[in-house]
XYZ file of C-alpha atoms in Angstrom:
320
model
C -6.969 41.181 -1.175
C -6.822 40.212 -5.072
C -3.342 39.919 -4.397
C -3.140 38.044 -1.373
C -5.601 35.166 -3.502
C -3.494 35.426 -6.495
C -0.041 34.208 -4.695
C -1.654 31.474 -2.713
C -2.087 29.154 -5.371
C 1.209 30.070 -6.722
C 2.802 29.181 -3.160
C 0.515 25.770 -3.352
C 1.928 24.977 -6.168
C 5.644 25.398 -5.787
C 5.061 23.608 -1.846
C 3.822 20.629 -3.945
C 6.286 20.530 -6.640
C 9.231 20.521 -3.640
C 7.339 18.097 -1.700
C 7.005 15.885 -4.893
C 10.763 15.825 -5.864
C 12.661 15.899 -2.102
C 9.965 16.504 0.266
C 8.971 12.855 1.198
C 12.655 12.080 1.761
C 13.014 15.573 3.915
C 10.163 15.090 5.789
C 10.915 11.498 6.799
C 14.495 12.595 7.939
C 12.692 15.644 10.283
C 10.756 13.194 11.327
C 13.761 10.644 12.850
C 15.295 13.512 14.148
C 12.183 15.137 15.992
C 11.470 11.252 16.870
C 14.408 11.019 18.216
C 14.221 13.887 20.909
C 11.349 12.935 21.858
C 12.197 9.201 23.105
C 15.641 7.935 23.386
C 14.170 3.981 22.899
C 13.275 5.278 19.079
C 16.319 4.924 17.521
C 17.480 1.714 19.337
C 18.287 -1.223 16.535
C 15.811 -3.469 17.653
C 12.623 -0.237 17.561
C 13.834 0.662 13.824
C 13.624 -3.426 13.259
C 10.043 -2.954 14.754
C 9.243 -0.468 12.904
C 10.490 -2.294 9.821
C 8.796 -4.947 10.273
C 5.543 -3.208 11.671
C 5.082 -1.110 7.985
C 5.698 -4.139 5.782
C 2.297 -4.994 4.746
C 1.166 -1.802 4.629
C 3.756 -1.049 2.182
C 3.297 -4.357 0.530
C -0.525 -3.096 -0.344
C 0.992 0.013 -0.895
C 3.506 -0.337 -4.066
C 0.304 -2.881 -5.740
C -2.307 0.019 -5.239
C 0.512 2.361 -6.674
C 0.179 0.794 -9.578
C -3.564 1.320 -9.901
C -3.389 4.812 -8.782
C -1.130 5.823 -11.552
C -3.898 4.571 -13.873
C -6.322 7.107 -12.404
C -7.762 4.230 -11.060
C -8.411 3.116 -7.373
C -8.625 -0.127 -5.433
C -10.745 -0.537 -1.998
C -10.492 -4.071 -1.984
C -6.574 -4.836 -1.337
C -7.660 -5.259 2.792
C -10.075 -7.467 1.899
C -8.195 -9.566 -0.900
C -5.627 -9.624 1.806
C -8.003 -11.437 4.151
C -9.214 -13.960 1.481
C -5.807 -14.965 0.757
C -5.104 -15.218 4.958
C -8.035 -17.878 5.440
C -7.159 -19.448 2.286
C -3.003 -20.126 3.369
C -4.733 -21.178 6.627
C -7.090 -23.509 5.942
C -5.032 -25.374 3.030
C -1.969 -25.424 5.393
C -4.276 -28.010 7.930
C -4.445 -30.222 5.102
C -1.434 -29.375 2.516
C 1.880 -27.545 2.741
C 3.124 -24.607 2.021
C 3.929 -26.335 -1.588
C 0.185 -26.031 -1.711
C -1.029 -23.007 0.063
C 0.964 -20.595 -1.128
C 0.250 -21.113 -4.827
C -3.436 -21.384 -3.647
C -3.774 -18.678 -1.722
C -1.754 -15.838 -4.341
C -4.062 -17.443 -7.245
C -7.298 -16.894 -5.106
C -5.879 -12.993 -4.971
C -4.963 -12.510 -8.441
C -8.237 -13.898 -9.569
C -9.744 -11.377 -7.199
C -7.833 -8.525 -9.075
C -8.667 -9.353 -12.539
C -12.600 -9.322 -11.734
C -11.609 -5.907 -10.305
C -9.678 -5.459 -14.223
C -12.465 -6.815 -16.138
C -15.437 -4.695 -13.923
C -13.030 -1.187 -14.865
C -11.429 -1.919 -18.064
C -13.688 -4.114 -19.943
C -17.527 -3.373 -18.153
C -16.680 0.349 -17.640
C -17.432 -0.021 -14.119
C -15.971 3.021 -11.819
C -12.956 1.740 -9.993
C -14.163 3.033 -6.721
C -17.912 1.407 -7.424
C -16.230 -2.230 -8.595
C -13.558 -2.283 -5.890
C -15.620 -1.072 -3.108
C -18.283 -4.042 -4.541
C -14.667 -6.345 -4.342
C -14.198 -5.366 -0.852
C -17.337 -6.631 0.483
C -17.655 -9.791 -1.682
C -14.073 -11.040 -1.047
C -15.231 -10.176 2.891
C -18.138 -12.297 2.766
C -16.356 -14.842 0.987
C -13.627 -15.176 4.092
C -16.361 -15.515 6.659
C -18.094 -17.855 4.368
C -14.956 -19.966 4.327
C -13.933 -20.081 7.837
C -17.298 -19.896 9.179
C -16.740 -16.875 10.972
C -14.448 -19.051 13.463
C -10.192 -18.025 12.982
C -8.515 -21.165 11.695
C -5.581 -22.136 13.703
C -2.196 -22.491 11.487
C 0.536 -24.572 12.977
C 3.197 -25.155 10.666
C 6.480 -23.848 11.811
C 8.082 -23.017 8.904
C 5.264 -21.134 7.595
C 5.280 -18.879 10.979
C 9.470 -18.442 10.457
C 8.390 -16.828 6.997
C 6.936 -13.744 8.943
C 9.136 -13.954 12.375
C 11.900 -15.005 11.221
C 15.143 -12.667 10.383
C 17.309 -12.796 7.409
C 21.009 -11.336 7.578
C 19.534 -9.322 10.410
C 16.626 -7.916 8.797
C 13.281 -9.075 9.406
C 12.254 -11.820 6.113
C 8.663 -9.323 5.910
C 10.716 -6.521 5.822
C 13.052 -8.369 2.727
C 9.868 -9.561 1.192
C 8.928 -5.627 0.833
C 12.104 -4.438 -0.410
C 12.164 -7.328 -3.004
C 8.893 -5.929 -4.114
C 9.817 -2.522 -4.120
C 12.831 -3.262 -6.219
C 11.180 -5.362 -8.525
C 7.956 -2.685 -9.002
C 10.667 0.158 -9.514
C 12.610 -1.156 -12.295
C 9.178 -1.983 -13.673
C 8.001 1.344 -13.739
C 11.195 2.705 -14.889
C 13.077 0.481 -16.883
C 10.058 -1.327 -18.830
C 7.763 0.273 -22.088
C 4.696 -1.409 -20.292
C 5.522 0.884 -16.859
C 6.393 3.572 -19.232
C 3.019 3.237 -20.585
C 0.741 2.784 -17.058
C 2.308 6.967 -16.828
C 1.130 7.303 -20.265
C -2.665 6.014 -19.237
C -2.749 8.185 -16.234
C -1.747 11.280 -17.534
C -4.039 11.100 -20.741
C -5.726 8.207 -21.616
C -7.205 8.468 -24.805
C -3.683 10.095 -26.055
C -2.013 6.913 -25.287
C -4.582 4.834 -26.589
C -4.032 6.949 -30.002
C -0.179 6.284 -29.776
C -0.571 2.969 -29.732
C -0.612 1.680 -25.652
C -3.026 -1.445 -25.069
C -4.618 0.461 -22.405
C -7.700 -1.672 -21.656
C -5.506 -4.675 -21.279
C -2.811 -2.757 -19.207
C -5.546 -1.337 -16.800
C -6.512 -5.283 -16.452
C -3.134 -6.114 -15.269
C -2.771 -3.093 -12.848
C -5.377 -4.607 -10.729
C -3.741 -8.231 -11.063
C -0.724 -6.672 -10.042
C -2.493 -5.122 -7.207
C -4.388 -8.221 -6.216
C -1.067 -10.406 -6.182
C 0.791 -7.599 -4.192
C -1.883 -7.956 -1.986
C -2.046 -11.512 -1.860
C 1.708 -11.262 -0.794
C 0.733 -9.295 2.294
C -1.404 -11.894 2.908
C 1.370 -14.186 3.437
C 3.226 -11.868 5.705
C 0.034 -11.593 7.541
C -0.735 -14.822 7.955
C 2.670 -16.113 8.621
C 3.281 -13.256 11.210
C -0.156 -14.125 13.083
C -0.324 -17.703 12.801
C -4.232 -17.262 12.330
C -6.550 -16.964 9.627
C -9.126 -14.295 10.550
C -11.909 -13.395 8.225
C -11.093 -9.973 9.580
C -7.561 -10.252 8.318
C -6.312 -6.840 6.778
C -9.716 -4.950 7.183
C -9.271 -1.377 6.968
C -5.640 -1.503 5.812
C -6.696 -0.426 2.458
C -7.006 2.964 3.836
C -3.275 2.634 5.097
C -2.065 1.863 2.116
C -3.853 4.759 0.052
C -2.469 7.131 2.865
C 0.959 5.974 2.039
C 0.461 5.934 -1.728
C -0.465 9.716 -0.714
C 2.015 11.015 0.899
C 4.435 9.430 -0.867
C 3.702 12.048 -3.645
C 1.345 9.957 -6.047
C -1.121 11.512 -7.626
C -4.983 10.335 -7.113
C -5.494 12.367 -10.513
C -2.955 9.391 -12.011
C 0.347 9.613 -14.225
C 2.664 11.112 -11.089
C 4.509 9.126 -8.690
C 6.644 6.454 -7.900
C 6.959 3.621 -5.608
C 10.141 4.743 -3.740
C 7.717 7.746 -3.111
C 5.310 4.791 -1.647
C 7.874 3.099 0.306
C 9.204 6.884 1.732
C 5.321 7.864 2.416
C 4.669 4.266 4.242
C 7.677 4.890 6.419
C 6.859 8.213 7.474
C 3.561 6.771 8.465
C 5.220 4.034 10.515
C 7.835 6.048 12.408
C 4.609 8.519 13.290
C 3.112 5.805 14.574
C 5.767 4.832 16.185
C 6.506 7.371 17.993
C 3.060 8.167 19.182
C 3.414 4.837 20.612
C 6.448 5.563 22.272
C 5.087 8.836 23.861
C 2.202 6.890 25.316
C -0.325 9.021 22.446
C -4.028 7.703 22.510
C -4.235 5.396 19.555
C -7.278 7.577 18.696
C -6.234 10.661 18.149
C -3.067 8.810 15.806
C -5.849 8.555 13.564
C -6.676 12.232 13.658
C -2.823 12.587 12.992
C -3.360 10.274 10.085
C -6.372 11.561 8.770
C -4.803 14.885 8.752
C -2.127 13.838 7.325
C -3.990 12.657 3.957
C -5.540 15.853 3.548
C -2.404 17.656 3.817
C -1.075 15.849 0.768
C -3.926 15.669 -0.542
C -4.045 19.556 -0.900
C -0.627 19.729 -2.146
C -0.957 17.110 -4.732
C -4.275 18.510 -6.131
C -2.368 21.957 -6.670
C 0.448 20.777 -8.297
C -2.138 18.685 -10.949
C -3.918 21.663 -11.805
C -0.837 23.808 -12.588
C-alpha cells in the first residue's frame, strides 16, 4: 500500500505536465475524430462554421478572464458585464448609431472592470468576494435600465456585425481570433505580459524586482471587463435584443475553458491559445451531444465533470 500512494501523485503529476504542454491540442483532435464517428453531419463545413461561431463569446470572456486568472485572481462578473454592455448597445442604438453605442457600451464595461481593479488591488478586497459583488450589481443595473422589458434593436448593420460572414468565416468568429492574436503577443512578446506571469507565480517577488503589480492587477480586470464588453457586442449583434439576462451564467463557461485549456487557478501558468484550445473542446462536446440528440442536462454533468478533471490535474502539477 505505501507504495501504491507514493506513485499516484507522481503519475498526477506527469498526466498534468503532458496535458499542459500537448494535451489540450491532443485531446481536441480525439475529440473530432471520436465526433466524427459518431455523426457524419459533424464535420460538414457549415456544422464546424456553427460551431465556430457558437464558442465565440465564450471564448471572447475566456482569453479576458485569462488574464485575471494568471494573476491568481478571479472574475465572476464577465456574464454580467456582458449583459450591461448588451442593454446599453441596445438602448443607445434606438436613439444613436453604432458611432455612439459601441463606444458607450465598451466604456460602460471597462468602467465595470476597473471597480473590480480598484476593490482587489487597491481595497484588498478578495477577487472572488468583489467580482461576485460585480456580478450582481452590474445585474441589477441591466434590469434597472431596461426595466426588466428586452429592448428591441433594429439596425441592420449592427445585426450583420454578428451574422454576417467575412472571407467565409463568421465576423464573431474573426472578432475572437483578432482577440486571441492580439492577447497572445501580449502575453508573450510584451515586459507588462511578461510581468502578469511574474505576479501569479510570486507576487511579492515581483513586486521586489521591480513589477508595478497593484497597477497591473488594475488593468487585468480592465482588460477583462473590455474583453467582455466585446462579447457583448457579438451578443447583442447576434440576438438583435437587449436582455437584462444577456450572458448570465456564461462566466462559468468561460472559467471552464480557461480550465481546461491548462491555466492555472493557482496563477502564473497558462496561455490563451490554451484558452482558445480548451473553449473549442468545450464547443465541439457540445456539439456533438447535440448532434446525438444528448439531454442538454446531463451536457452539464459532462461539463461539470469536465472542470474537475482539470481541475485535479492542474492542482498536481502546482504542487510539484
Amino acid at each position: 500500500m505505501p507504495k501504491m500512494s507514493a506513485s499516484l501523485p507522481t503519475y498526477s503529476v506527469s498526466v498534468a505536465k503532458i496535458w499542459r504542454r500537448v494535451g489540450v491540442l491532443a485531446a481536441l483532435l480525439i475529440l473530432v475524430v471520436a465526433a466524427s464517428f459518431l455523426s457524419d453531419r459533424f464535420l460538414t463545413v457549415s456544422n464546424l462554421l456553427n460551431i465556430l461561431r457558437q464558442v465565440a463569446i465564450v471564448g471572447i470572456l475566456a482569453i479576458g478572464l485569462t488574464f485575471v486568472i494568471l494573476t491568481r485572481g478571479i472574475d465572476l462578473s464577465v456574464g454580467s458585464i456582458l449583459g450591461i454592455s448588451v442593454v446599453v448597445y441596445a438602448g443607445l442604438l434606438q436613439t444613436h448609431g453604432m458611432a455612439v453605442a459601441i463606444p458607450i457600451g465598451l466604456l460602460v464595461a471597462m468602467a465595470a472592470g476597473l471597480v473590480n481593479g480598484l476593490g482587489v488591488a487597491s481595497a484588498g478586497i478578495p477577487p472572488f468576494i468583489m467580482t461576485l459583488g460585480m456580478l450582481s450589481f452590474t445585474r441589477g443595473l441591466a434590469f434597472l435600465y431596461t426595466g426588466g422589458t428586452p429592448i428591441p434593436i433594429l439596425n441592420e448593420d449592427f445585426y450583420n456585425l454578428g451574422n454576417d460572414y467575412l472571407f467565409g468565416i463568421p465576423i464573431p468568429s474573426l472578432i475572437l481570433l483578432a482577440i486571441l492574436t492580439v492577447s497572445a503577443v501580449i502575453l508573450s512578446f510584451t515586459a507588462f505580459g511578461r510581468s502578469i506571469y511574474a505576479i501569479g507565480s510570486n507576487e511579492e517577488a515581483a513586486r521586489l524586482s521591480g513589477v508595478p503589480v497593484r497597477f497591473y492587477k488594475i488593468i487585468v480586470y480592465v482588460i477583462a471587463g473590455g474583453v467582455s464588453g466585446l462579447a457583448g457586442l457579438v451578443y447583442a449583434s447576434q440576438l438583435s435584443i437587449g436582455t437584462p439576462i444577456a450572458g448570465q451564467g456564461y462566466e462559468l463557461d468561460a472559467i471552464a475553458a480557461v480550465v481546461v485549456g491548462g491555466t492555472s487557478l493557482f496563477g502564473g501558468k497558462g496561455s490563451v491559445g490554451g484558452t482558445f484550445l480548451g473553449t473549442l473542446i468545450i464547443g465541439v462536446l457540445a456539439n456533438i451531444l447535440n448532434l446525438t440528440g444528448v439531454d442538454p442536462y446531463v451536457q452539464q454533468l459532462f461539463k461539470g465533470a469536465l472542470i474537475v478533471i482539470a481541475v485535479y490535474f492542474m492542482s498536481r502539477t502546482d504542487r510539484a
